[in-house]
Amino acid sequence: MVMQAALRGSAAARRVSAAAVSKSKSKRSFGAHAAPEWTGIDKIVRSYFPEDHQLAGAVLAGYGFLITGAVLRGKMKGKPEEEPVAASTAAAATSSGDIPPSVESADFEAFLNNDAAFGKFLESEESMMKWVDTLSQD
């Protein structure tokens, strides 16, 4: 019996000390805070969208509206007309015989059969570079 009285006494003592400790602790609010005082443009915007998720949705919707408007505007305008390309320097160089004519050209076979013209093309670095430049223009 003495043991039980001692245990009851210690349990009561624990309850009293736990109550005293809990009264002295500050209450935790786990992330809750007072609403901030908005000023300026924030005050106007927050009057329509008070929660953070509402404001984020409004910003995303605004960007979506702008992007959609830009895409639709581009589709309404259509593609710009292409300007005719001026005669390139490749045509002038081809007639001089420094570089080979186009593969689709009727002169290409004649160029390959002409040993002097073909040999001159292979030996000259300048004519080779002109030919590479005409390939990059196409």
Tab-separated table of C-alpha atoms in Angstrom:
chain	number	residue	atom	x	y	z
A	1	MET	CA	0.000	0.000	0.000
A	2	VAL	CA	2.770	2.304	0.739
A	3	MET	CA	4.050	1.736	-2.728
A	4	GLN	CA	0.737	2.607	-4.297
A	5	ALA	CA	0.474	5.780	-2.260
A	6	ALA	CA	3.958	6.740	-3.328
A	7	LEU	CA	3.099	6.128	-6.988
A	8	ARG	CA	-0.077	8.159	-6.706
A	9	GLY	CA	1.829	10.924	-5.066
A	10	SER	CA	4.443	10.998	-7.765
A	11	ALA	CA	1.778	10.963	-10.513
A	12	ALA	CA	0.025	13.893	-8.888
A	13	ALA	CA	3.320	15.694	-8.554
A	14	ARG	CA	4.010	15.133	-12.259
A	15	ARG	CA	0.618	16.561	-13.232
A	16	VAL	CA	1.159	19.644	-11.140
A	17	SER	CA	4.631	20.252	-12.523
A	18	ALA	CA	3.429	19.644	-16.115
A	19	ALA	CA	0.634	22.190	-15.650
A	20	ALA	CA	3.096	24.732	-14.288
A	21	VAL	CA	5.455	24.197	-17.218
A	22	SER	CA	2.708	24.445	-19.847
A	23	LYS	CA	1.490	27.764	-18.438
A	24	SER	CA	4.946	29.291	-18.708
A	25	LYS	CA	5.511	28.208	-22.338
A	26	SER	CA	4.444	30.364	-25.246
A	27	LYS	CA	1.756	28.997	-27.486
A	28	ARG	CA	2.944	27.758	-30.886
A	29	SER	CA	0.872	28.755	-33.891
A	30	PHE	CA	2.676	26.517	-36.432
A	31	GLY	CA	3.186	28.989	-39.245
A	32	ALA	CA	0.131	31.163	-38.782
A	33	HIS	CA	0.906	34.821	-38.748
A	34	ALA	CA	-0.894	38.098	-38.763
A	35	ALA	CA	-2.019	39.354	-42.150
A	36	PRO	CA	0.456	41.910	-43.494
A	37	GLU	CA	-0.633	45.464	-44.158
A	38	TRP	CA	-0.450	45.923	-47.925
A	39	THR	CA	0.339	49.326	-49.406
A	40	GLY	CA	0.419	50.762	-52.905
A	41	ILE	CA	-0.353	48.489	-55.852
A	42	ASP	CA	-0.211	45.459	-53.569
A	43	LYS	CA	-3.190	46.798	-51.633
A	44	ILE	CA	-5.242	47.148	-54.828
A	45	VAL	CA	-4.275	43.724	-56.173
A	46	ARG	CA	-4.771	41.995	-52.820
A	47	SER	CA	-8.279	43.454	-52.548
A	48	TYR	CA	-9.204	41.245	-55.545
A	49	PHE	CA	-6.851	38.293	-54.836
A	50	PRO	CA	-6.304	38.041	-51.060
A	51	GLU	CA	-4.690	34.584	-51.022
A	52	ASP	CA	-1.263	33.790	-52.444
A	53	HIS	CA	-2.551	30.998	-54.668
A	54	GLN	CA	-5.150	33.356	-56.158
A	55	LEU	CA	-2.508	35.932	-57.020
A	56	ALA	CA	-0.244	33.277	-58.558
A	57	GLY	CA	-3.155	32.042	-60.693
A	58	ALA	CA	-3.909	35.574	-61.833
A	59	VAL	CA	-0.276	36.179	-62.835
A	60	LEU	CA	-0.134	32.898	-64.792
A	61	ALA	CA	-3.433	33.704	-66.493
A	62	GLY	CA	-2.076	37.128	-67.477
A	63	TYR	CA	1.030	35.625	-69.056
A	64	GLY	CA	-1.102	33.027	-70.835
A	65	PHE	CA	-3.304	35.797	-72.236
A	66	LEU	CA	-0.283	37.743	-73.508
A	67	ILE	CA	1.289	34.700	-75.162
A	68	THR	CA	-1.997	33.660	-76.776
A	69	GLY	CA	-2.518	37.195	-78.063
A	70	ALA	CA	0.956	37.309	-79.588
A	71	VAL	CA	0.468	33.940	-81.317
A	72	LEU	CA	-2.932	34.919	-82.696
A	73	ARG	CA	-1.607	38.279	-83.877
A	74	GLY	CA	1.190	36.527	-85.760
A	75	LYS	CA	-1.282	34.146	-87.392
A	76	MET	CA	-3.610	36.985	-88.391
A	77	LYS	CA	-0.813	38.928	-90.070
A	78	GLY	CA	0.296	35.954	-92.127
A	79	LYS	CA	3.724	35.360	-93.528
A	80	PRO	CA	5.594	38.259	-95.116
A	81	GLU	CA	6.037	38.048	-98.844
A	82	GLU	CA	9.470	36.919	-99.856
A	83	GLU	CA	11.452	39.368	-101.904
A	84	PRO	CA	12.937	38.008	-105.108
A	85	VAL	CA	16.568	37.149	-104.640
A	86	ALA	CA	18.940	39.121	-106.806
A	87	ALA	CA	21.210	37.210	-109.155
A	88	SER	CA	24.044	35.897	-107.060
A	89	THR	CA	27.714	36.103	-107.821
A	90	ALA	CA	27.682	32.365	-108.386
A	91	ALA	CA	26.119	32.792	-111.821
A	92	ALA	CA	28.789	35.294	-112.799
A	93	ALA	CA	31.568	33.054	-111.553
A	94	THR	CA	30.136	30.026	-113.326
A	95	SER	CA	30.290	31.730	-116.678
A	96	SER	CA	33.962	32.522	-116.138
A	97	GLY	CA	34.790	28.814	-115.858
A	98	ASP	CA	36.536	29.079	-112.477
A	99	ILE	CA	33.994	26.928	-110.682
A	100	PRO	CA	31.824	24.051	-111.878
A	101	PRO	CA	28.242	24.799	-112.923
A	102	SER	CA	25.270	23.400	-111.025
A	103	VAL	CA	24.734	19.634	-111.166
A	104	GLU	CA	21.289	20.198	-112.733
A	105	SER	CA	22.821	22.400	-115.430
A	106	ALA	CA	23.427	21.061	-118.911
A	107	ASP	CA	26.946	22.545	-118.782
A	108	PHE	CA	27.992	20.312	-115.880
A	109	GLU	CA	28.778	17.274	-118.046
A	110	ALA	CA	30.732	19.451	-120.470
A	111	PHE	CA	32.717	20.889	-117.545
A	112	LEU	CA	33.627	17.404	-116.302
A	113	ASN	CA	34.636	16.257	-119.801
A	114	ASN	CA	36.855	19.313	-120.325
A	115	ASP	CA	40.145	18.201	-118.745
A	116	ALA	CA	41.685	21.680	-118.811
A	117	ALA	CA	38.786	23.368	-116.974
A	118	PHE	CA	38.375	20.540	-114.459
A	119	GLY	CA	42.136	20.385	-113.799
A	120	LYS	CA	42.294	24.161	-113.309
A	121	PHE	CA	39.428	23.917	-110.807
A	122	LEU	CA	41.141	21.185	-108.786
A	123	GLU	CA	44.511	22.958	-108.684
A	124	SER	CA	43.269	26.408	-107.736
A	125	GLU	CA	42.429	26.938	-104.084
A	126	GLU	CA	40.698	30.207	-104.905
A	127	SER	CA	38.268	28.572	-107.334
A	128	MET	CA	37.614	25.799	-104.811
A	129	MET	CA	36.710	28.414	-102.171
A	130	LYS	CA	34.405	30.202	-104.649
A	131	TRP	CA	32.637	26.897	-105.221
A	132	VAL	CA	32.236	26.332	-101.456
A	133	ASP	CA	30.819	29.853	-101.092
A	134	THR	CA	28.220	29.172	-103.772
A	135	LEU	CA	27.169	26.006	-101.931
A	136	SER	CA	26.651	27.928	-98.708
A	137	GLN	CA	24.510	30.549	-100.508
A	138	ASP	CA	22.092	27.921	-101.778
